[in-house]
XYZ file of C-alpha atoms in Angstrom:
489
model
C 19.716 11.391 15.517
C 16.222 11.767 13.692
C 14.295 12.915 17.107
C 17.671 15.905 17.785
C 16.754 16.917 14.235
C 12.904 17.119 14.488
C 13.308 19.234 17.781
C 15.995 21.260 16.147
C 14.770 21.616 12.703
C 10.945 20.794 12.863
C 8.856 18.403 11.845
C 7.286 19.988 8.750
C 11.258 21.286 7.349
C 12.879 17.810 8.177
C 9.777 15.911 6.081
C 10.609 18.149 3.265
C 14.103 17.384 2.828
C 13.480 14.210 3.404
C 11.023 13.679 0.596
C 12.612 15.359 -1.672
C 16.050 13.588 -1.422
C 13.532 10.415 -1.552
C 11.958 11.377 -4.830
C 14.870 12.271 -6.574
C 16.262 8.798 -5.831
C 13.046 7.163 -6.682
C 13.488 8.772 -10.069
C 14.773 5.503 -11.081
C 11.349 4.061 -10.817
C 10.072 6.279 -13.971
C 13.569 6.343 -15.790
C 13.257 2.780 -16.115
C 9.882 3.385 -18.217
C 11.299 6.088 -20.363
C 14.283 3.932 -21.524
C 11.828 1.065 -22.573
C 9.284 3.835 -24.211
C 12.579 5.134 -26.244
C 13.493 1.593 -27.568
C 10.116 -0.152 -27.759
C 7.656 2.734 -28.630
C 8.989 4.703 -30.021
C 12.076 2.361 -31.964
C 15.100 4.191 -31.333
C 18.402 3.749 -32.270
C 20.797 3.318 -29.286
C 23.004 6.658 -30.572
C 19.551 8.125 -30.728
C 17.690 7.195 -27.423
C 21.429 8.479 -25.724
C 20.988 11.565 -27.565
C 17.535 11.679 -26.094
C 18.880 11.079 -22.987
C 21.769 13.116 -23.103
C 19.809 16.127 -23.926
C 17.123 16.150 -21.443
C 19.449 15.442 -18.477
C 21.272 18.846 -19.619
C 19.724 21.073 -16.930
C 21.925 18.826 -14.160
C 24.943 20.884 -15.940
C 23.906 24.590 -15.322
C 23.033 24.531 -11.660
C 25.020 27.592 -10.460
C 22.376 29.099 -12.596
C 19.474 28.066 -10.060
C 21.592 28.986 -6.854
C 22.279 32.556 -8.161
C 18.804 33.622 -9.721
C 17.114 32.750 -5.800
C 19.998 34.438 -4.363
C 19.721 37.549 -6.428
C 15.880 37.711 -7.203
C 13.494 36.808 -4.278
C 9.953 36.393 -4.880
C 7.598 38.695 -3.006
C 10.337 39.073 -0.767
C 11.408 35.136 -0.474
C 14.599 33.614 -1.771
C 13.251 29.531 -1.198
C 10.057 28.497 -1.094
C 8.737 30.167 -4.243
C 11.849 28.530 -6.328
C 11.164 25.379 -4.829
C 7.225 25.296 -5.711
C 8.353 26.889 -9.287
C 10.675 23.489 -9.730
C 8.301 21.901 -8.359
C 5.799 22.299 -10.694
C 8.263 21.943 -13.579
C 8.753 18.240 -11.686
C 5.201 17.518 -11.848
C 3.563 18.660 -14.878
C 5.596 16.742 -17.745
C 4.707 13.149 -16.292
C 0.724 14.223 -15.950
C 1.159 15.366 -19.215
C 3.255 12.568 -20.725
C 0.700 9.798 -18.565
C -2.264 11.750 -20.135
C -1.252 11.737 -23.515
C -0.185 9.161 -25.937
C 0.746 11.055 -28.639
C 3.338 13.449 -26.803
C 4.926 10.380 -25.469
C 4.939 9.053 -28.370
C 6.207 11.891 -30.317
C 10.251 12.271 -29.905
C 10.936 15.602 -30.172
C 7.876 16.930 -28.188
C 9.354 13.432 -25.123
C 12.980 14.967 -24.909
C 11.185 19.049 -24.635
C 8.778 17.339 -21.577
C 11.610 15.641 -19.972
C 13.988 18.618 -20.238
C 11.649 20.503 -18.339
C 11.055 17.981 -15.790
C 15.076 17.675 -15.276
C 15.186 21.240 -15.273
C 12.520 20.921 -12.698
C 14.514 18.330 -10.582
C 17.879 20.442 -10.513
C 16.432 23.477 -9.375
C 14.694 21.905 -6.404
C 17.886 19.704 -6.055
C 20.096 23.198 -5.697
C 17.157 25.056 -3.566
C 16.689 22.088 -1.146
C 20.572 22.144 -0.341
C 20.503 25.978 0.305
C 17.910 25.498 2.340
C 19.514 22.595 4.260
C 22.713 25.063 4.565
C 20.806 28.051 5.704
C 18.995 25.953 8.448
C 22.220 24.540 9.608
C 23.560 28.323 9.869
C 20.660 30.042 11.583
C 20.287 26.328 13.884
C 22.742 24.762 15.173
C 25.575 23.640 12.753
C 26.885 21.021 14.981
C 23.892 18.958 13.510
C 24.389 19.564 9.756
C 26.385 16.568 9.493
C 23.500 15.053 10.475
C 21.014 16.657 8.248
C 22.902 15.798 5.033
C 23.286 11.801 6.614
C 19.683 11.758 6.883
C 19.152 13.345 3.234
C 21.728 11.029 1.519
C 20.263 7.582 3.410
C 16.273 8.987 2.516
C 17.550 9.551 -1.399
C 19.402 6.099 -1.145
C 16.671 4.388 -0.374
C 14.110 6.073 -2.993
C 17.051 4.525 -5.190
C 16.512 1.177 -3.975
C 12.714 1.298 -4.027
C 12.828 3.079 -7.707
C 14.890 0.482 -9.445
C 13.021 -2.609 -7.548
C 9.483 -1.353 -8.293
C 10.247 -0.005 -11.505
C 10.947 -3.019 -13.053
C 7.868 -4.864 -11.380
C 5.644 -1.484 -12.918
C 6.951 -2.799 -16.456
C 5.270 -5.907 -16.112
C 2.185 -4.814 -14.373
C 1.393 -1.282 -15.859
C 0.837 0.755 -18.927
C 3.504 3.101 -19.511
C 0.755 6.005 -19.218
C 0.097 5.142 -15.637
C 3.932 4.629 -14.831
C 4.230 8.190 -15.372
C 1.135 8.832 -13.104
C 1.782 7.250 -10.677
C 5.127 9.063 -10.277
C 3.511 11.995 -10.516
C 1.925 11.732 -6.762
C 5.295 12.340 -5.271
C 6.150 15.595 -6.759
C 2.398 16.187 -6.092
C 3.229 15.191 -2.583
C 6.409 17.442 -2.465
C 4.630 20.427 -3.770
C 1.480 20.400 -0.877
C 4.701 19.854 1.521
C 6.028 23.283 0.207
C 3.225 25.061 2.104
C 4.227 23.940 5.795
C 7.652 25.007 5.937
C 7.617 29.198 6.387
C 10.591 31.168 4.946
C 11.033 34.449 6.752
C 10.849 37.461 4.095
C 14.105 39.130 2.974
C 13.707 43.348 2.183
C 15.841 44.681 -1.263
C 17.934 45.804 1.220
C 19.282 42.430 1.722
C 19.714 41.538 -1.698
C 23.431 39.556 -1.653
C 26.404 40.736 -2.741
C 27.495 37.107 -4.245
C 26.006 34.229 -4.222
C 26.456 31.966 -1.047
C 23.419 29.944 -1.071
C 24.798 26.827 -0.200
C 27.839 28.498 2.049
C 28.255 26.307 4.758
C 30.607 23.236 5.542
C 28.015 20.703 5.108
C 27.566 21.068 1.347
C 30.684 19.556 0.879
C 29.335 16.645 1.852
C 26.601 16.941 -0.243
C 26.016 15.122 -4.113
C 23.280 15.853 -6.972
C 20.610 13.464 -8.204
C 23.253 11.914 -10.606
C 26.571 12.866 -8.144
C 25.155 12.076 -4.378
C 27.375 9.545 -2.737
C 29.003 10.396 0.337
C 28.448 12.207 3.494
C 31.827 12.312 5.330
C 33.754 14.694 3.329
C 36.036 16.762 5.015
C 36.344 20.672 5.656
C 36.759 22.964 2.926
C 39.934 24.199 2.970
C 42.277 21.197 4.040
C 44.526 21.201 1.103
C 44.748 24.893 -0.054
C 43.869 26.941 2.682
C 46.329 29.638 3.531
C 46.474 30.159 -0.562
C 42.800 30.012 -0.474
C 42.789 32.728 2.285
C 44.895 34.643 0.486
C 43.249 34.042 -2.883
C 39.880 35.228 -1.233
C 41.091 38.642 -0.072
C 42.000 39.497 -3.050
C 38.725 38.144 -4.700
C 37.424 40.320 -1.858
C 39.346 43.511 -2.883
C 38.148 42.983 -6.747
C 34.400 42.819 -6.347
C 34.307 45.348 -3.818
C 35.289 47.767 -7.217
C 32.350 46.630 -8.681
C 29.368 49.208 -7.836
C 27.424 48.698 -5.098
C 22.962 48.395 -5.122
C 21.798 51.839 -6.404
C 18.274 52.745 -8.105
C 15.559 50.278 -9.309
C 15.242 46.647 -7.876
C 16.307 45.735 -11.642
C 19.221 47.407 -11.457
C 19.951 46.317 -8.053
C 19.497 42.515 -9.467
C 21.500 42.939 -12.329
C 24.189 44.697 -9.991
C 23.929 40.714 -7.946
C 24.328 39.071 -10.872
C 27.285 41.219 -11.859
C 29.254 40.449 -8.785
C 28.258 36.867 -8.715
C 29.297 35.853 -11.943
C 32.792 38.505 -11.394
C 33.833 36.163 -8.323
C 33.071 32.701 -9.980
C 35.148 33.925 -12.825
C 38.125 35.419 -10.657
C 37.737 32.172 -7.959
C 37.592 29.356 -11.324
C 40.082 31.215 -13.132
C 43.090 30.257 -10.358
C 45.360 27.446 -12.065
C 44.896 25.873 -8.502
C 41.048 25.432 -8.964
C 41.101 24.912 -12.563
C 43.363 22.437 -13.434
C 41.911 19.892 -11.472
C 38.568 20.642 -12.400
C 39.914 20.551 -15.901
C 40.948 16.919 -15.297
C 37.674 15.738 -14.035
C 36.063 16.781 -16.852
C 38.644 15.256 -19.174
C 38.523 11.977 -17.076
C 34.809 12.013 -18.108
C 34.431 13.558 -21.702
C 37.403 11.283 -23.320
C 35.783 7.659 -22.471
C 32.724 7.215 -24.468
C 29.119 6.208 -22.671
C 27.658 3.416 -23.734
C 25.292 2.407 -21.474
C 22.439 2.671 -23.306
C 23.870 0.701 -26.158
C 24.507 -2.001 -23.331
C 20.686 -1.763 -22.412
C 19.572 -2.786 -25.804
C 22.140 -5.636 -26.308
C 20.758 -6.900 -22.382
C 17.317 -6.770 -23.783
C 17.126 -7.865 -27.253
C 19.960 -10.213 -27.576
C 20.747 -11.445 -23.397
C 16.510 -11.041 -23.141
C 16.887 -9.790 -19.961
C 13.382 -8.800 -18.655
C 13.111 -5.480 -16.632
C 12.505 -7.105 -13.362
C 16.276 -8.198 -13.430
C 17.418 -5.172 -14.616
C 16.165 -3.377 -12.001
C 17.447 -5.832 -9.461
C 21.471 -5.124 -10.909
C 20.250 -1.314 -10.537
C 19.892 -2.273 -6.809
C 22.716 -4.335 -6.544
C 24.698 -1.015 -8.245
C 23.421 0.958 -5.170
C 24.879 -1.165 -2.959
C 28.001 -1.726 -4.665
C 27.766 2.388 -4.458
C 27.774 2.489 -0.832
C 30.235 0.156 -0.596
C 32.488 1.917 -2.444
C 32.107 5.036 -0.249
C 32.002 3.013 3.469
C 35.673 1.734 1.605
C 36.915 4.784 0.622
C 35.848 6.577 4.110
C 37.298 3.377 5.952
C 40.675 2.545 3.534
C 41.927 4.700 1.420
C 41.162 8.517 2.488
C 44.805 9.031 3.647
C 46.466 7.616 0.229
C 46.898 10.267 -2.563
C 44.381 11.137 -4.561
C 46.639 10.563 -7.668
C 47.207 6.980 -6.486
C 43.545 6.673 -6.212
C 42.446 8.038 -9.440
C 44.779 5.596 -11.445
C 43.571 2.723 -9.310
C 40.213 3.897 -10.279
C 40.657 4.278 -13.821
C 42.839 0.967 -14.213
C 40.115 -1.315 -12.214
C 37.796 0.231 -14.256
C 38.998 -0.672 -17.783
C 39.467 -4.292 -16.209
C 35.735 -4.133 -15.562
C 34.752 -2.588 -18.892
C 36.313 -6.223 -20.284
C 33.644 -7.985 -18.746
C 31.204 -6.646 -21.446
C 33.225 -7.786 -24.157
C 33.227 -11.044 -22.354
C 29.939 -10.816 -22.165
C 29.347 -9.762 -25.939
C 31.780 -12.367 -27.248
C 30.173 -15.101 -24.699
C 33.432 -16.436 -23.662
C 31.925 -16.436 -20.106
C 29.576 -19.644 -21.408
C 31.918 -22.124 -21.817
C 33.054 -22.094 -18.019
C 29.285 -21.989 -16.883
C 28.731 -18.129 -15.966
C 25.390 -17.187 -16.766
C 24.699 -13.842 -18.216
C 22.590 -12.832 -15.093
C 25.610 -13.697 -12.863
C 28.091 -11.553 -14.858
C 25.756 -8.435 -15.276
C 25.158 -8.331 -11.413
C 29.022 -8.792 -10.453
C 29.756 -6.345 -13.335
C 27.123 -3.523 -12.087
C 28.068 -3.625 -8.077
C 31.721 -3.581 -8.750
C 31.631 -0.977 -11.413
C 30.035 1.432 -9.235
C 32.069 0.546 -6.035
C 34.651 1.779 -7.932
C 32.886 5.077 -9.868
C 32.555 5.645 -6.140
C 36.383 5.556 -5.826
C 36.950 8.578 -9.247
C 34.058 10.484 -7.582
C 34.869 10.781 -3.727
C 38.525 12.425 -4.742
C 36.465 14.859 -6.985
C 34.114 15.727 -3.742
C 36.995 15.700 -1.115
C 39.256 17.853 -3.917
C 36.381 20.759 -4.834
C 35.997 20.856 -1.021
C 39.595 21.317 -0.083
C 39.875 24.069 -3.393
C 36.825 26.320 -2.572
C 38.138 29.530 -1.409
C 35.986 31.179 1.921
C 32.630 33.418 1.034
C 31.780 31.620 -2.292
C 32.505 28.155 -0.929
C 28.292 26.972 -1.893
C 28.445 28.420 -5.777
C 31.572 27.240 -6.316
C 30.924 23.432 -4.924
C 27.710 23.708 -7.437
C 29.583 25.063 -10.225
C 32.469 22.287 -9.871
C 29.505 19.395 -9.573
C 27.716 21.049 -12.858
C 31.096 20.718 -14.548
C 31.200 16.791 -13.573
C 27.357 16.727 -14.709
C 28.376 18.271 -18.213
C 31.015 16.035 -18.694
C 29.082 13.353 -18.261
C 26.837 14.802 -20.937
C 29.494 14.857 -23.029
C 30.499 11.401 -22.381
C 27.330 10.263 -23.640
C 27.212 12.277 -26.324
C 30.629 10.834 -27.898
C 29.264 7.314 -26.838
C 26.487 8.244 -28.956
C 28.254 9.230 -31.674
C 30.504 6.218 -31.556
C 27.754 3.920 -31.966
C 26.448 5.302 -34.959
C 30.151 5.378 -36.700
C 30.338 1.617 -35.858
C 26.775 1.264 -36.926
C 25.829 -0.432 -33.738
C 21.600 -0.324 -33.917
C 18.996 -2.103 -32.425
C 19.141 -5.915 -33.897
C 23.181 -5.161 -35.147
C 25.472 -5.487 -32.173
C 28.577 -7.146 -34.210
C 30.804 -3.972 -33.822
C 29.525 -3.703 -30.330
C 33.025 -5.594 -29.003
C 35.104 -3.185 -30.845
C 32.973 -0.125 -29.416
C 33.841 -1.687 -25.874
C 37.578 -2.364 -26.504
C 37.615 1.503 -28.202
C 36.096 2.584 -24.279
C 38.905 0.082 -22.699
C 41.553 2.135 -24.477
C 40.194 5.372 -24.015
C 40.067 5.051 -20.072
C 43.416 4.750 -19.861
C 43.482 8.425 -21.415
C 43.112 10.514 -18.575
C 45.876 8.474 -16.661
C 48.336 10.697 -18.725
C 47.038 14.154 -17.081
C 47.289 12.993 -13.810
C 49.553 15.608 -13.465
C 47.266 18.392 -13.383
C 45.755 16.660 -9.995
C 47.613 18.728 -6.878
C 50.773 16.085 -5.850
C 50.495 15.887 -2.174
C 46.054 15.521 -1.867
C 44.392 13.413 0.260
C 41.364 12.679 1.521
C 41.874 14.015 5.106
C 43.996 17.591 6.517
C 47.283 17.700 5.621
């Protein structure tokens, strides 16, 4: 497979994909750092280190943004390359920064600015690299796009691997300066990459009328630095298509009123942006498209986040060191693609509504096994507390995997044709904002209950409040299409 891509692709294009979906997973390596320098440095609160968090992982939630601005405005006459080295850039500079000086990382307001750039940084060359995976497929050969995105998921699962493993080990051995150094060579890395792979120039003239950057098949098979998990998603078009046909000519009709490219290159961009945002609003505004999308986001933004809370409690109370911690972060990857070789093997041809309330039911059960763990009732029978955090993390995102495969297979099959690539990104920005959200409520939670570094006792009652609350989006099942599955009906 890798030697039919080289010759297809090239060398110098299939190294850059490569490393970048390898450097996004091996993010974990310096996230590991920054949660320690939020609760040891710089003695936050749990609410407050997830509001940290929360905040600086916002860019992941406007990523239509990115496609449409290096659709509609190339740079000296390029729509890739020169976005890519821009987030690039915004990648690298933070963690120099943030290694070099002690203060800024030890400052929180000026931490969360540096670390919303570097996210912003990250989603940008997340949503470039994709278009420029689809765009090579198109002009190529699409047969091997498939391919492509199999290679690009594997590369970033393994920087996942190698991220949580050595991040844990850099604890121990490093200062937290040079943690954020040494990541720095791979976006270093990434950006002298940037300079082998040639993008043909574009004139005004072909300036798009909407944005399609990602519009091929294979994006449906692709998933951001916080939503990658699958590759073998079907078609786009399986569930809906002859209303989604229908649907698009009369998106078609409407932007066609809108004027066409006349005058100044401003005005011509502005004219881009006019129609792009017009069809995202006309496609997202169909009950068909929205009301599932609505329920994703609800199945997200009603059940509280407290993961970080969690990560305190396993560190100052369970003195778990980060060596382990790292290891369940690898044992979460694999319980990750586990849950998507099940799903792709077992359950693609149930309904998705059958799914999403196993989903949501197995994952309350799993929820109880931190209040288990925070009322110790596991001690008594002999569990140890490294035993139940390991089971806990692979199983709990086995079944994540479960929730989010429906939401990929059901934003593929809802995409109407021409804006299938926007529309994908917008529907995986929504899931990336809910999540937000999610942490911002768990956040909030845990300072109602008063739950603070070296006070865990309302911590159970914070869990049992998430235990409840998954059960929430159970009750709007209803607004998930009846007869979807995973595969063509």
């Amino acid at each position: 497979m890798i030697k039919k891509l080289l010759i297809t692709f090239g060398a110098s294009f299939i190294w850059l994909v490569c490393f970048i979906y390898f450097t996004q997973g091996f993010r974990s390596f310096v996230w590991t750092a920054v949660s320690y320098q939020l609760k040891d440095r710089l003695k936050l609160s749990p609410s407050a280190s997830q509001f940290v968090t929360s905040i600086s992982f916002f860019p992941w939630s406007i990523k239509p943004i990115y496609g449409i601005l290096s659709d509609c405005i190339p740079v000296k006459g390029r729509k890739r390359i020169p976005y890519l080295v821009i987030a690039t850039l915004l990648s690298l500079f933070p963690w120099v920064i943030l290694g070099l000086q002690e203060s800024i990382r030890n400052s929180r307001h000026q931490l969360m600015i540096f670390l919303l750039l570097q996210n912003l940084g990250s989603a940008m060359a997340d949503v470039v690299i994709d278009a420029m995976i689809a765009e090579a497929a198109r002009q190529e050969k699409a047969k091997f796009a498939g391919d492509l995105q199999s290679l690009s998921w594997m590369t970033m699962a393994v920087g996942g691997i190698c991220g949580s493993l050595f991040g844990g080990y850099a604890l121990s051995n490093f200062q937290m300066g040079s943690i954020f150094l040494l990541f720095s060579v791979l976006p270093t890395i990434q950006l002298f990459s940037c300079g082998f792979v040639t993008e043909n120039p574009i004139g005004s003239s072909h300036l798009p009328e909407f944005s399609t950057s990602n519009d091929t098949n294979i994006h449906h098979e692709n998933v951001s630095d916080e939503d990658r998990s699958s590759t073998d998603m079907p078609k786009p078009g399986t569930l809906m298509r002859k209303r989604s046909n229908k649907s698009s000519k009369k998106l078609t009709s409407d932007t066609s009123k809108i004027p066409g490219k006349d005058g100044s290159l401003p005005s011509q961009w502005f004219q881009s942006f006019k129609v792009a945002g017009y069809t995202l609003f006309k496609a997202f505004r169909r009950p068909v498209i929205l009301r599932p999308m609505g329920w994703f986001f609800l199945s997200q933004v009603t059940i509280p986040n407290l993961s970080t809370v969690m990560f305190y409690y396993q560190t100052e109370v369970l003195n778990l060191d980060a060596s382990f911690l790292g290891t369940s972060r690898v044992i979460g990857w694999m319980g990750l693609m586990l849950g998507t070789f099940t799903y792709n093997r077992y359950l693609k041809k149930m309904k998705l509504r059958k799914i999403l309330m196993f989903a949501h039911v197995t994952l309350s059960l799993l929820t109880l096994l931190d209040v288990v763990l925070v009322y110790r009732l596991h001690v008594p029978f002999g569990i140890s507390d490294e035993i139940l955090v390991l089971f806990g993390s692979a199983l709990s995102d086995a079944v994540h995997q479960f929730k989010f495969m429906p939401f990929l297979i059901l934003s593929g099959q809802l995409c109407p044709p021409g804006i299938e690539g926007t529309l994908f990104a917008l529907f995986m920005s929504i899931n990336n904002f809910g999540s937000t959200m999610s942490s911002f409520v768990g956040a909030g939670l845990a300072s109602v209950l008063d739950i603070s570094s070296g006070s865990f006792d309302n911590l159970g009652f914070g869990i049992g409040i998430e235990v409840i609350c998954t059960f929430i989006p159970v009750a709007f099942l209803f607004l998930i299409p009846k007869e979807a599955t995973g595969i063509s009906a």
